[in-house]
Coordinates of C-alpha atoms in Angstrom, one line a residue:
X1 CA -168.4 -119.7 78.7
X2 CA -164.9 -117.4 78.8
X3 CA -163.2 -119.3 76.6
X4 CA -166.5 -119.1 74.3
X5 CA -166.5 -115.3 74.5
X6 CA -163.0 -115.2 73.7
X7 CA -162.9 -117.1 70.7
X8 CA -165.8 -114.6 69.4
X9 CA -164.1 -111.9 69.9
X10 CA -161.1 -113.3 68.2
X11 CA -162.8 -114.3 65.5
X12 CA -164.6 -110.7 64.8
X13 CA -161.4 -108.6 65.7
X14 CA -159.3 -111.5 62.8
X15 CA -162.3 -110.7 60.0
X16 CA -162.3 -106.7 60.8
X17 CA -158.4 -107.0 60.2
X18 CA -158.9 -108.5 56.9
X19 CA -161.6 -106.6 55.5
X20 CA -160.1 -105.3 51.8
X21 CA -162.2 -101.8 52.8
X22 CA -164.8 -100.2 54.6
X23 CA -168.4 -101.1 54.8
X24 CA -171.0 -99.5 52.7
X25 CA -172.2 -97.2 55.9
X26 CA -168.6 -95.8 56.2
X27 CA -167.7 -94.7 52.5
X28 CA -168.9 -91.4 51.7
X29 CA -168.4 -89.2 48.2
X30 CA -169.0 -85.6 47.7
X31 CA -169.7 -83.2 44.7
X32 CA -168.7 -79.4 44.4
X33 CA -171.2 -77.0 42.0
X34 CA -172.2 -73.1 42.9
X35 CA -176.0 -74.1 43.8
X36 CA -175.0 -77.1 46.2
X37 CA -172.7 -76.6 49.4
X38 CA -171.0 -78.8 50.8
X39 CA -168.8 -78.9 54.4
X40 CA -165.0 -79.0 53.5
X41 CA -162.3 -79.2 56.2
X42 CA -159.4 -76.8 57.0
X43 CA -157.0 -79.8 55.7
X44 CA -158.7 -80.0 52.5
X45 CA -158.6 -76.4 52.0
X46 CA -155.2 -75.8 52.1
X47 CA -154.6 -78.7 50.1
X48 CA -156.5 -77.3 47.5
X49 CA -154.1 -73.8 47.9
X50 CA -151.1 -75.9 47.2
X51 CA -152.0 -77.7 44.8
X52 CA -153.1 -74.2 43.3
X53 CA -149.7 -72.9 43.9
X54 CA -148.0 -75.6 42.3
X55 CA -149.8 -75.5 39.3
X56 CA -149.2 -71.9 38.8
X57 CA -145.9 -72.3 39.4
X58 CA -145.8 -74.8 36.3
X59 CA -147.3 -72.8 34.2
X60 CA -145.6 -69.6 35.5
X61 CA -142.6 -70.0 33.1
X62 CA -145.4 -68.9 30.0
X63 CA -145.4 -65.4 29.0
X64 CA -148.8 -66.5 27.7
X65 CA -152.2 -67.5 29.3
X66 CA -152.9 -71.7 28.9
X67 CA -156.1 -73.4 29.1
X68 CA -158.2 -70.8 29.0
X69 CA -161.9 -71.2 27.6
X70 CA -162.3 -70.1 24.1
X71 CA -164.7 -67.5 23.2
X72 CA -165.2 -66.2 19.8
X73 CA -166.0 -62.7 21.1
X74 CA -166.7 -61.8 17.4
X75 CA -169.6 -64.5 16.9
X76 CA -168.1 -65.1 13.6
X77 CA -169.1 -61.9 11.9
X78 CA -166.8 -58.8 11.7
X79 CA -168.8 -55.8 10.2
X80 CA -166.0 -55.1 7.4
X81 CA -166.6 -58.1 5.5
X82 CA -169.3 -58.5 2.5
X83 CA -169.9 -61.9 3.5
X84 CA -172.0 -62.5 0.2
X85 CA -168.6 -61.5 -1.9
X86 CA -167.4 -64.8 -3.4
X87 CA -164.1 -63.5 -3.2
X88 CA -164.3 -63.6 0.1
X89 CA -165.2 -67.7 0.6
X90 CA -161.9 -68.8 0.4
X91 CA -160.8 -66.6 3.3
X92 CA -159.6 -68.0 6.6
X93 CA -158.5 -66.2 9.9
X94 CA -157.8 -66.7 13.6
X95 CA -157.0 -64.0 15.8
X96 CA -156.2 -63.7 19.3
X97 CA -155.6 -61.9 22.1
X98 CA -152.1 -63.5 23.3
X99 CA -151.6 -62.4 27.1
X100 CA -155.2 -63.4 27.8
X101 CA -155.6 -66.2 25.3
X102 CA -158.7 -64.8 23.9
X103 CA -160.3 -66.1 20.9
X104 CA -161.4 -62.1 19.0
X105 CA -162.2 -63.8 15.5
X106 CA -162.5 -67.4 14.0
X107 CA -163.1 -67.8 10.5
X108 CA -162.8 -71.2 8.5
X109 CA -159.7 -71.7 10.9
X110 CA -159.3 -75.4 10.5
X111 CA -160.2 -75.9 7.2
X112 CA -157.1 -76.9 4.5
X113 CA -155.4 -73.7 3.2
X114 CA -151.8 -73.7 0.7
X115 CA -149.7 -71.8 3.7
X116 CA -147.4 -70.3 0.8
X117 CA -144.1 -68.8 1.9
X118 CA -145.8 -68.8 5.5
X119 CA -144.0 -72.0 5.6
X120 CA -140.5 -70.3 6.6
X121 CA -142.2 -69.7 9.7
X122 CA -141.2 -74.0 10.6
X123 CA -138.0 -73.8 8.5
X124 CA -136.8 -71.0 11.3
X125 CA -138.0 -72.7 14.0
X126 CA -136.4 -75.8 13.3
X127 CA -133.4 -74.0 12.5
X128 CA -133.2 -71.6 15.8
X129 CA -133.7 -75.2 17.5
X130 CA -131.4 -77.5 15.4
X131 CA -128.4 -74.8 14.8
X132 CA -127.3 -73.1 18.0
X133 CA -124.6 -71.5 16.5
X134 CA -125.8 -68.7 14.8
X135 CA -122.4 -67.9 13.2
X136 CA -121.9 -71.2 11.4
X137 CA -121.4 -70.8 7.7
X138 CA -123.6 -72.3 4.7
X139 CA -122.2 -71.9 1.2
X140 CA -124.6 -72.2 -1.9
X141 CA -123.1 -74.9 -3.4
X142 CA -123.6 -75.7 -7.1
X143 CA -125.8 -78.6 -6.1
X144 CA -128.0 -76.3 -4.7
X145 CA -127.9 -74.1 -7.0
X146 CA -129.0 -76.4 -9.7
X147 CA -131.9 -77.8 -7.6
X148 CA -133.5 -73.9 -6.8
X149 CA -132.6 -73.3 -10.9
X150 CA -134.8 -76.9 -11.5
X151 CA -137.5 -75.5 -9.3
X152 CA -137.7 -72.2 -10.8
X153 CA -138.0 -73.5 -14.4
X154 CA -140.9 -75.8 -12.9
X155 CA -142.9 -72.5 -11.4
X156 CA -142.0 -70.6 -15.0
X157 CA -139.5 -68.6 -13.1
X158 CA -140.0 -65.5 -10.8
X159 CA -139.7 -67.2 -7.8
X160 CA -138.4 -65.1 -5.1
X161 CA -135.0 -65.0 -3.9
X162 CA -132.2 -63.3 -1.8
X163 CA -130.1 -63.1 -4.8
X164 CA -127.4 -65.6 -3.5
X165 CA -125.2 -66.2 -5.8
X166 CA -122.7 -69.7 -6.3
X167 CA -120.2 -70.5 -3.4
X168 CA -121.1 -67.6 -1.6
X169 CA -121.5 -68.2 1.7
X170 CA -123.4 -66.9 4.7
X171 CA -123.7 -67.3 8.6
X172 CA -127.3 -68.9 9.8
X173 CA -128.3 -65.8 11.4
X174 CA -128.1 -64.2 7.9
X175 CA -129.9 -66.5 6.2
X176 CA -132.6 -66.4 8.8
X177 CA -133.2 -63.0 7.6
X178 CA -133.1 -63.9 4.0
X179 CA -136.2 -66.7 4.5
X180 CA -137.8 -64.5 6.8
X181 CA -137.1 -60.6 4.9
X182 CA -137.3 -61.1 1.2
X183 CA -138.5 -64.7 1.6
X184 CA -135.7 -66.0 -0.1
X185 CA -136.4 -69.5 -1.3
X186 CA -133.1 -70.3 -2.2
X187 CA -132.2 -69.6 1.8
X188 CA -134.7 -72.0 2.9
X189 CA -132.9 -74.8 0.9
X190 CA -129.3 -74.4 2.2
X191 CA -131.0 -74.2 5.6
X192 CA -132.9 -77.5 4.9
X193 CA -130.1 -79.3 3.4
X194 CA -127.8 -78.3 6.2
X195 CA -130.1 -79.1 9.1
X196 CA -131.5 -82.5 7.2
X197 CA -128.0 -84.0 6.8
X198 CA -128.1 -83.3 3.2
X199 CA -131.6 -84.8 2.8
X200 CA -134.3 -82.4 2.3
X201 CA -137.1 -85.2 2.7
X202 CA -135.7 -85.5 5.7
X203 CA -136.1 -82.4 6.8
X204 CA -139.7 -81.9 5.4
X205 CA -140.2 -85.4 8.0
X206 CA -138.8 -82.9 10.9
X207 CA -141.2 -80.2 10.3
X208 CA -144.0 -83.0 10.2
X209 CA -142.3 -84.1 13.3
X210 CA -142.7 -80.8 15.1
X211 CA -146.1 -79.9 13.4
X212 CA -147.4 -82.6 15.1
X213 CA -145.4 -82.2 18.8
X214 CA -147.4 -78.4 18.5
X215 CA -150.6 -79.8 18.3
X216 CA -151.4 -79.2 14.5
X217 CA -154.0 -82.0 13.2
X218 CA -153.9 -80.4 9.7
X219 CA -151.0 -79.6 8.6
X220 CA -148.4 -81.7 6.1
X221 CA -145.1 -79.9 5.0
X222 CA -143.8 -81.3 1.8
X223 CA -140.8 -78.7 1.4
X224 CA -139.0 -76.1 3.9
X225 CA -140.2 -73.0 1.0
X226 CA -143.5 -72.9 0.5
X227 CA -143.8 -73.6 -2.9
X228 CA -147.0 -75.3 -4.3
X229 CA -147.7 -78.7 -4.1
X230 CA -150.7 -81.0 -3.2
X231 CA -149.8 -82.3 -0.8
X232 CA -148.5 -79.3 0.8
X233 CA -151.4 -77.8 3.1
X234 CA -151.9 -76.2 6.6
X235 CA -154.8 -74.3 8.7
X236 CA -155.3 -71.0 9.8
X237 CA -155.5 -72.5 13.1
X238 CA -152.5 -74.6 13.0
X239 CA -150.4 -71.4 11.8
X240 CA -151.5 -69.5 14.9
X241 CA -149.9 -72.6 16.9
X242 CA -146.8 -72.5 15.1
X243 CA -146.5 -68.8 15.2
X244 CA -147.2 -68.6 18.6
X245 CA -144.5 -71.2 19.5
X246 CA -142.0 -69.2 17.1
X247 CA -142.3 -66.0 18.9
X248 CA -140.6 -67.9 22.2
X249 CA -137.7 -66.9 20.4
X250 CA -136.1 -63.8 21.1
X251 CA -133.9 -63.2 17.4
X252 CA -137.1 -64.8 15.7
X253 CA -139.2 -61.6 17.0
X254 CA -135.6 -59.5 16.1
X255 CA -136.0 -60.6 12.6
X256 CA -139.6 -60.7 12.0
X257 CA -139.8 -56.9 12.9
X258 CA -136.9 -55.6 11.1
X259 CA -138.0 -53.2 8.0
X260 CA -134.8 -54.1 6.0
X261 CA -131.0 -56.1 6.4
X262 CA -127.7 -55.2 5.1
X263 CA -125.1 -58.2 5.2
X264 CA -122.7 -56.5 4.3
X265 CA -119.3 -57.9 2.7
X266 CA -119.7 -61.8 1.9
X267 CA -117.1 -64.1 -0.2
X268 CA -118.7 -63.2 -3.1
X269 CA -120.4 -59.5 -2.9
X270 CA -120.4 -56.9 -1.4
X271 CA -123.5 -56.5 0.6
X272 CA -126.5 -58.2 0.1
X273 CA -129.8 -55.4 0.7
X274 CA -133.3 -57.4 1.7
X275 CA -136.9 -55.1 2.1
X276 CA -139.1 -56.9 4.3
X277 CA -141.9 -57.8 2.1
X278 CA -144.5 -57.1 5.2
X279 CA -144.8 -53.6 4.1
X280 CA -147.4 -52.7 7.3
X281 CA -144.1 -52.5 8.9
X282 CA -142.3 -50.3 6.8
X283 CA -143.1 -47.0 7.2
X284 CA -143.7 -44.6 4.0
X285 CA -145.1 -48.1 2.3
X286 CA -148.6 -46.8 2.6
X287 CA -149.4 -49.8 4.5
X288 CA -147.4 -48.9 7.6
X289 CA -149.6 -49.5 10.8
X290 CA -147.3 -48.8 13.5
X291 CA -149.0 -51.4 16.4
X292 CA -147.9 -54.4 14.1
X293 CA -144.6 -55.8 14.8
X294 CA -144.4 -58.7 12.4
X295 CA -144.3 -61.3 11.1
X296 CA -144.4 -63.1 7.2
X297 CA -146.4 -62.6 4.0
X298 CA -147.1 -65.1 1.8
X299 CA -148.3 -65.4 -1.4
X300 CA -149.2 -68.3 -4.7
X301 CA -152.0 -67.9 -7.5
X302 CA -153.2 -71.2 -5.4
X303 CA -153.2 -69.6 -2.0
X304 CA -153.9 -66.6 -2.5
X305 CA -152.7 -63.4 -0.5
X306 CA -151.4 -64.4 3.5
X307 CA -150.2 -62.9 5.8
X308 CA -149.5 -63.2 9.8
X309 CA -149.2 -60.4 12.4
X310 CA -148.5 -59.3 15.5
X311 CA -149.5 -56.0 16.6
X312 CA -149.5 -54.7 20.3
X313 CA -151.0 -51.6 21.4
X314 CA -152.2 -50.9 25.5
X315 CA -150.3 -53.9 27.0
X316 CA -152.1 -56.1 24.8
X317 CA -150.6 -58.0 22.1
X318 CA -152.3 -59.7 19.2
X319 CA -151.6 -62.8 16.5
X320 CA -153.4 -62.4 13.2
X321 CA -153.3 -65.3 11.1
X322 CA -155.2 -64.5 7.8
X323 CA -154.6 -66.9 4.7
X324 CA -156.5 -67.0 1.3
X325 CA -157.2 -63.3 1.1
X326 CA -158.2 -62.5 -2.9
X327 CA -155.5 -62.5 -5.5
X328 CA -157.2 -62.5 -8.3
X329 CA -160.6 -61.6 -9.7
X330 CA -163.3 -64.0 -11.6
X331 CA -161.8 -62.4 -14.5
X332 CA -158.2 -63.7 -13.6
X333 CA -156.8 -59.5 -13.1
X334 CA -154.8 -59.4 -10.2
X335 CA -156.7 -57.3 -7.2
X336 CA -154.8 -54.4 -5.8
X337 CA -153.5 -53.2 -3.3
X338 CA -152.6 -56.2 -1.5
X339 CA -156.1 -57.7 0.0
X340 CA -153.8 -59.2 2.8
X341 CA -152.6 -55.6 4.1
X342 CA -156.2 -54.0 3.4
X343 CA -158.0 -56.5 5.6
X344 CA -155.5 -56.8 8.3
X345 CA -155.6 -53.3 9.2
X346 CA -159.3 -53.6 8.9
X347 CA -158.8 -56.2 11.5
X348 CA -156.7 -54.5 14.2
X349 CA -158.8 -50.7 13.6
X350 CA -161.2 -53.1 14.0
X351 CA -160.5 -54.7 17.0
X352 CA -158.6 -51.5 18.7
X353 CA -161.9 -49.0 18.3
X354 CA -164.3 -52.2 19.1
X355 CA -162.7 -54.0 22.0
X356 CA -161.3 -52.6 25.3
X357 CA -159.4 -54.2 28.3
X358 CA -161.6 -54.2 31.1
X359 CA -160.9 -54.9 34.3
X360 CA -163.3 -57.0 35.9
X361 CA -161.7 -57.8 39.6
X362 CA -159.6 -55.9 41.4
X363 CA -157.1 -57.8 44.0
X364 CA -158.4 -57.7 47.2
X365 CA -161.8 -57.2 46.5
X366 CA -164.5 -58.3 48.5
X367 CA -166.7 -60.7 46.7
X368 CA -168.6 -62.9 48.8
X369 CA -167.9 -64.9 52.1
X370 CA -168.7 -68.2 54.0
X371 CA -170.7 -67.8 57.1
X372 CA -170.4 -71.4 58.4
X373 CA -167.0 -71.2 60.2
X374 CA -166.7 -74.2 62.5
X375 CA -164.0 -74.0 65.6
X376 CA -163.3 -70.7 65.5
X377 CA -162.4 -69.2 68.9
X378 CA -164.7 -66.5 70.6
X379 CA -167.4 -68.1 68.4
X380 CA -166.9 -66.3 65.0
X381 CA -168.8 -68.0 62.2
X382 CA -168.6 -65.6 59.5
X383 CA -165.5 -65.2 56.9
X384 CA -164.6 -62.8 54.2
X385 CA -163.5 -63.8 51.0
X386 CA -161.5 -61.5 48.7
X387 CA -160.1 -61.5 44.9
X388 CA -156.9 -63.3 44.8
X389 CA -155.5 -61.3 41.9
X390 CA -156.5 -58.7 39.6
X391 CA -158.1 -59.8 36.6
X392 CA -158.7 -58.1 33.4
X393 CA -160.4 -58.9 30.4
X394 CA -160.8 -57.7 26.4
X395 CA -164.1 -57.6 25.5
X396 CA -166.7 -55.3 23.6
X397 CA -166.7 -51.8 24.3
X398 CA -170.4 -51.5 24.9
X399 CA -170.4 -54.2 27.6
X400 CA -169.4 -52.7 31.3
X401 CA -168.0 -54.8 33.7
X402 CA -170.9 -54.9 35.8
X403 CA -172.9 -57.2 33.0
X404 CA -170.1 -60.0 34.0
X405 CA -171.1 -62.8 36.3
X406 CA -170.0 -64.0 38.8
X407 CA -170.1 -68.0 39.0
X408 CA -169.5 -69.0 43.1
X409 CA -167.6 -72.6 44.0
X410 CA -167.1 -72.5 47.6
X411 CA -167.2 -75.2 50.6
X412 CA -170.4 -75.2 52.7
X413 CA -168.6 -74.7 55.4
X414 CA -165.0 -73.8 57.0
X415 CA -162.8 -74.9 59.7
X416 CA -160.4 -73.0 61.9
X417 CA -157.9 -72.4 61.6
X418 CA -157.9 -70.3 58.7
X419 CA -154.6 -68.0 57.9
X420 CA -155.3 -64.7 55.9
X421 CA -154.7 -65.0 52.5
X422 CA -155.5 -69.0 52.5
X423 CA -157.3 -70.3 49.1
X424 CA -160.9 -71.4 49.9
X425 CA -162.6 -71.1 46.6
X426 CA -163.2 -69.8 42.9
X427 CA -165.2 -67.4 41.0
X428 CA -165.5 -68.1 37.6
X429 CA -166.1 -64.8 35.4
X430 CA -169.1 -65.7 32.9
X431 CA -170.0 -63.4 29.9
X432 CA -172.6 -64.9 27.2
X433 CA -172.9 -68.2 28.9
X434 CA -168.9 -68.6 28.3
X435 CA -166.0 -68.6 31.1
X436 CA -163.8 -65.7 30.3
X437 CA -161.6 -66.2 33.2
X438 CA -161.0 -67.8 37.1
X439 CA -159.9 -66.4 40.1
X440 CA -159.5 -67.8 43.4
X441 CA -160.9 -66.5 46.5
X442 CA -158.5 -66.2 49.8
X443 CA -159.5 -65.6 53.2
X444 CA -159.3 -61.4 54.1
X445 CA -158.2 -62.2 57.7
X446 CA -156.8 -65.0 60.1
X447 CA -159.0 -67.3 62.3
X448 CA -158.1 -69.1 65.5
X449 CA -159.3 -72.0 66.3
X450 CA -160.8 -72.7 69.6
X451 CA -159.2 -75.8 71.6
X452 CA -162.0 -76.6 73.6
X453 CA -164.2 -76.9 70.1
X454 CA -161.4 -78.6 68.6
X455 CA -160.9 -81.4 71.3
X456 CA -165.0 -81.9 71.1
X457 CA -165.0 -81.9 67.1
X458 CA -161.8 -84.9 67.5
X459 CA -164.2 -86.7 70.1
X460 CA -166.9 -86.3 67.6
X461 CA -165.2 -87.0 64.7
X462 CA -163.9 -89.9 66.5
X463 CA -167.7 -91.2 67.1
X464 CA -167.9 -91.3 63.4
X465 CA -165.2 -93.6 62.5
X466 CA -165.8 -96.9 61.3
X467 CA -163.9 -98.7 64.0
X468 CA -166.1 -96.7 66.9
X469 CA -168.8 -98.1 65.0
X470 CA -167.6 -101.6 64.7
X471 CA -167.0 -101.9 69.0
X472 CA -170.2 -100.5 69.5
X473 CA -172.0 -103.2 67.6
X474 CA -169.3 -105.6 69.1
X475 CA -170.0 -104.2 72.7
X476 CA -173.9 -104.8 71.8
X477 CA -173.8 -107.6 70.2
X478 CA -171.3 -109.2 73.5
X479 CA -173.8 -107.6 75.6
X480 CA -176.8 -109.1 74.0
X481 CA -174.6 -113.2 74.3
X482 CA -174.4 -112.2 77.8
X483 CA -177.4 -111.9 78.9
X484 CA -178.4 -114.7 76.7
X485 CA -176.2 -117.1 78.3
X486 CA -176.7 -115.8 81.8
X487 CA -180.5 -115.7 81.1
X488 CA -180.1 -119.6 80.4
X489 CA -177.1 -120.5 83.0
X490 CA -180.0 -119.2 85.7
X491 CA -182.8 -121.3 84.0
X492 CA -180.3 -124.3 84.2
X493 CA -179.7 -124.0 87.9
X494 CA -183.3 -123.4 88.5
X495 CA -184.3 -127.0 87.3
X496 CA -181.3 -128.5 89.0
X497 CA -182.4 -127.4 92.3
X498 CA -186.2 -128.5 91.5
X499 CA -184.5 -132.1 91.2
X500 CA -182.9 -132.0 93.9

C-alpha cells in the first residue's frame, strides 16, 4: 500500500512538472476603461510610472508634441472663405499649432498639388544634411550654365534666378540663401549636382528617398527647383511634414526669416543683393505681418500662388501650408495682390482673434481619487490623486475650460505602499467627442503599508496560487485513497477472521 501511494504521488508531482502552463482555473486576463474598475497592484503601478518615464524621456529630445489626436478645431470651414468661389476649389491648406500638435484647419490637405518653388524646402534639407561644411565652395560651371539656359528657353524664359553668373563661385551657406531668398533656380542645380555626384536624377532619387523616410505618401520630386513637370507633385499635408522636419535646423530657420542677403565680394562680382520674396516678412512691403517668421513662396501658372509660414505669437507657434491659392482669373488676368499673402494673414488674424491658449489643468490639481487602498497602515483607504503636469490647450475663444471633460482610467483599487508623486492613472481631456490631450495622475501623499496586512495578503495571495490549489486537491484526493483502501483493508480482515 506505501509503495502504491508513493508511486501516485510521483506520478502527479512528474505531470504537474511538465505541464507547458497553467490550468484554465488559474489564468486570469483583465481590461482597463473609465466605466469598469478593476483591482491593480502596487507592482503594477509603478511599473506603469516607469514605463511612463521612459517613454517621455524618448520623446523628450522633440521640441514638438508626437502622437497627439488630431482635431480639426475649424470643422473645415473658416468664415473668410466664399466657399462657392470657383477660384477657390483648387485651394489646399493645413495648419497647425506646432507646440501642441493641434490640427486648426484642414483643407484638401492630401490631395495632389504642383509644390512650385516650395520644393527648395527638400533641396535645403538634403543639403544641411549631406554638406556639413557650410563653407565649401560650388562654382557655376559652364555645364551648368548651359543646362539652367536649356531650361529657361523650355519655360519661355523669366525663370527666377540669383543672377549667378559663369565660374563664379559661392560657399553652401550662400547658396542656401539664394534657393531659399530670391529662389534662385540656378542655386538649386549646383546644389543638386554637387550633392548627387554630378547626377541630378540622382539626387531627385534622394529627395524621393527622404520624402518617403518623413512619412509623405504623396509626394514624387522630379527635380531639386520646382519647375513644372507631371510628374512633379506633392500635398499640402506632406509639405507641412517636410517643413516641420526642416525647421529642426537652426541656419534653416536663420535663412528662412531673413528679409534680405548681401554676399558680398565673390570671384566674379562684387556683391550679390537677394529680397526675400516672402514679402509678409519684409516690413514696408504692405504685406508685413510681424508674428510670421518664414518660410518660402512659390509660384507656376500650374500651381498657382503658395506659400508656407510660420508665425508665433503668445508662446505659440504656427505652420501654414497653403498651396493653389488663385493666380489667375476665368478670364486668364492675373489676380492681385498676391492671393497667397491676402489669405495667409486672413488665416493667422483669423486664428489669433478666434483661438486662445487655455489652460485646462493646473499641476497639482486635485482631480479625483481612489478610495479602495488595500494595506495601508492605520487603516487609510482613501487616496488623492492630483494633475501630473500643467496642461494647456488652443481652442475656441467662446469655449471656457469648464466645457472640457474629463475622461477617468484608474485601477479599482490600490496597494500600499504608495510614494507621493507615484503614477496611478490618466485623465484624458475630451472636447467635441475628440482627445485634446492626457495627463497622468500621481498620488498627492505617501502611504505606508501595514505589515501585519501585508503578511495576511502574502498568506492569502498564497492560497490563490495554482500550486496551493494543486496540493489541496492532491491532499484530498490521497485522503479520499486512504480511506478507500483502509475502508477495504478492514473489510478484508473482517472475513478472514469469520473463516477462521
Amino acid at each position: 500500500m506505501k509503495k502504491f501511494l508513493a508511486f501516485l504521488l510521483s506520478l502527479l508531482m512528474a505531470g504537474s512538472m511538465l505541464s507547458p502552463g497553467l490550468p484554465a482555473f488559474a489564468q486570469t486576463t483583465t481590461e482597463t476603461s473609465t466605466e469598469t474598475q478593476e483591482e491593480d497592484t502596487g507592482s503594477e503601478i509603478q511599473a506603469a510610472g516607469e514605463q511612463d518615464a521612459e517613454s517621455e524621456s524618448s520623446s523628450g529630445s522633440s521640441d514638438y508634441a508626437e502622437g497627439s489626436e488630431k482635431l480639426d478645431i475649424s470643422q473645415g470651414t473658416v468664415p473668410f472663405i466664399d466657399e462657392s468661389d470657383p477660384l477657390m476649389e483648387n485651394l489646399a491648406v493645413y495648419m497647425v499649432e506646432l507646440t501642441t500638435d493641434t490640427l486648426i484647419h484642414s483643407r484638401n490637405a492630401n490631395e495632389r498639388r504642383y509644390p512650385a518653388s516650395l520644393t527648395k524646402i527638400m533641396t535645403a534639407i538634403l543639403t544641411l544634411e549631406n554638406i556639413p561644411d557650410l563653407d565649401r565652395e560650388i562654382t557655376f560651371t559652364a555645364e551648368l550654365q548651359n543646362y539652367v539656359y536649356e531650361i529657361n528657353l523650355s519655360y519661355g524664359g523669366g525663370i527666377s534666378t540669383g543672377g549667378i553668373v559663369l565660374n563664379e563661385t559661392l560657399t553652401v551657406e550662400q547658396l542656401l540663401y539664394a534657393i531659399m531668398l530670391p529662389s534662385a533656380n540656378e542655386a538649386a542645380v549646383m546644389l543638386a549636382y554637387e550633392i548627387g555626384d554630378g547626377s541630378l536624377e540622382r539626387f531627385a532619387e534622394m529627395m524621393n528617398e527622404k520624402a518617403a523616410e518623413l512619412g509623405c505618401q504623396g509626394t514624387h520630386f522630379v527635380n531639386s527647383n520646382g519647375l513644372f513637370e507631371e510628374d512633379h507633385y506633392t500635398t499640402a499635408y506632406d509639405m507641412y511634414l517636410i517643413t516641420k522636419y526642416a525647421l529642426q535646423f537652426d541656419l534653416f530657420r536663420e535663412i528662412v526669416s531673413t528679409p534680405s542677403y548681401d554676399t558680398g565680394p565673390t570671384n566674379q562680382q562684387e556683391n550679390l543683393h537677394w529680397d526675400n520674396t516672402n514679402q509678409m516678412i519684409v516690413e514696408g512691403s504692405g504685406f508685413y505681418h510681424p508674428e510670421i517668421t518664414g518660410v518660402k513662396t512659390g509660384t507656376l501658372e500650374e500651381s498657382g500662388r503658395c506659400l508656407i509660414t510660420t508665425a508665433e505669437k503668445d508662446g505659440y507657434e504656427y505652420l501654414l501650408v497653403l498651396m493653389g491659392a488663385p493666380y489667375m482669373d476665368e478670364a486668364g488676368n492675373y489676380i492681385t495682390p498676391n492671393q497667397a499673402f491676402v489669405l495667409t494673414a486672413q488665416f493667422y488674424d483669423w486664428v489669433f482673434d478666434t483661438y486662445k491658449a487655455k489652460t485646462i489643468v493646473e499641476k497639482g490639481d486635485k482631480v479625483s481619487s481612489i478610495n479602495n487602498v488595500r494595506l495601508a497602515k492605520d487603516g487609510k483607504d482613501y487616496l488623492q490623486l492630483v494633475s501630473a503636469e500643467t496642461f494647456t490647450a488652443l481652442i475656441p475663444d467662446e469655449i471656457e475650460p469648464s466645457s472640457i471633460t474629463f475622461d477617468l482610467v484608474l485601477p479599482g483599487s490600490v496597494k500600499a505602499p504608495v510614494e507621493q508623486g507615484q503614477l496611478i492613472g490618466e485623465v484624458k481631456l475630451v472636447l467635441a467627442g475628440e482627445v485634446i490631450g492626457r495627463v497622468g495622475l500621481v498620488s498627492a501623499e505617501t502611504v505606508e503599508v501595514s505589515r501585519m496586512l501585508l503578511l495576511v495578503d502574502k498568506l492569502v495571495g498564497m492560497t490563490r496560487s495554482y500550486w496551493f490549489k494543486f496540493i489541496v486537491v492532491f491532499l484530498t484526493v490521497l485522503i479520499i485513497l486512504y480511506i478507500i483502501l483502509m475502508i477495504a483493508r478492514n473489510r478484508n480482515r473482517r472475513r478472514y477472521r469469520r473463516r477462521r
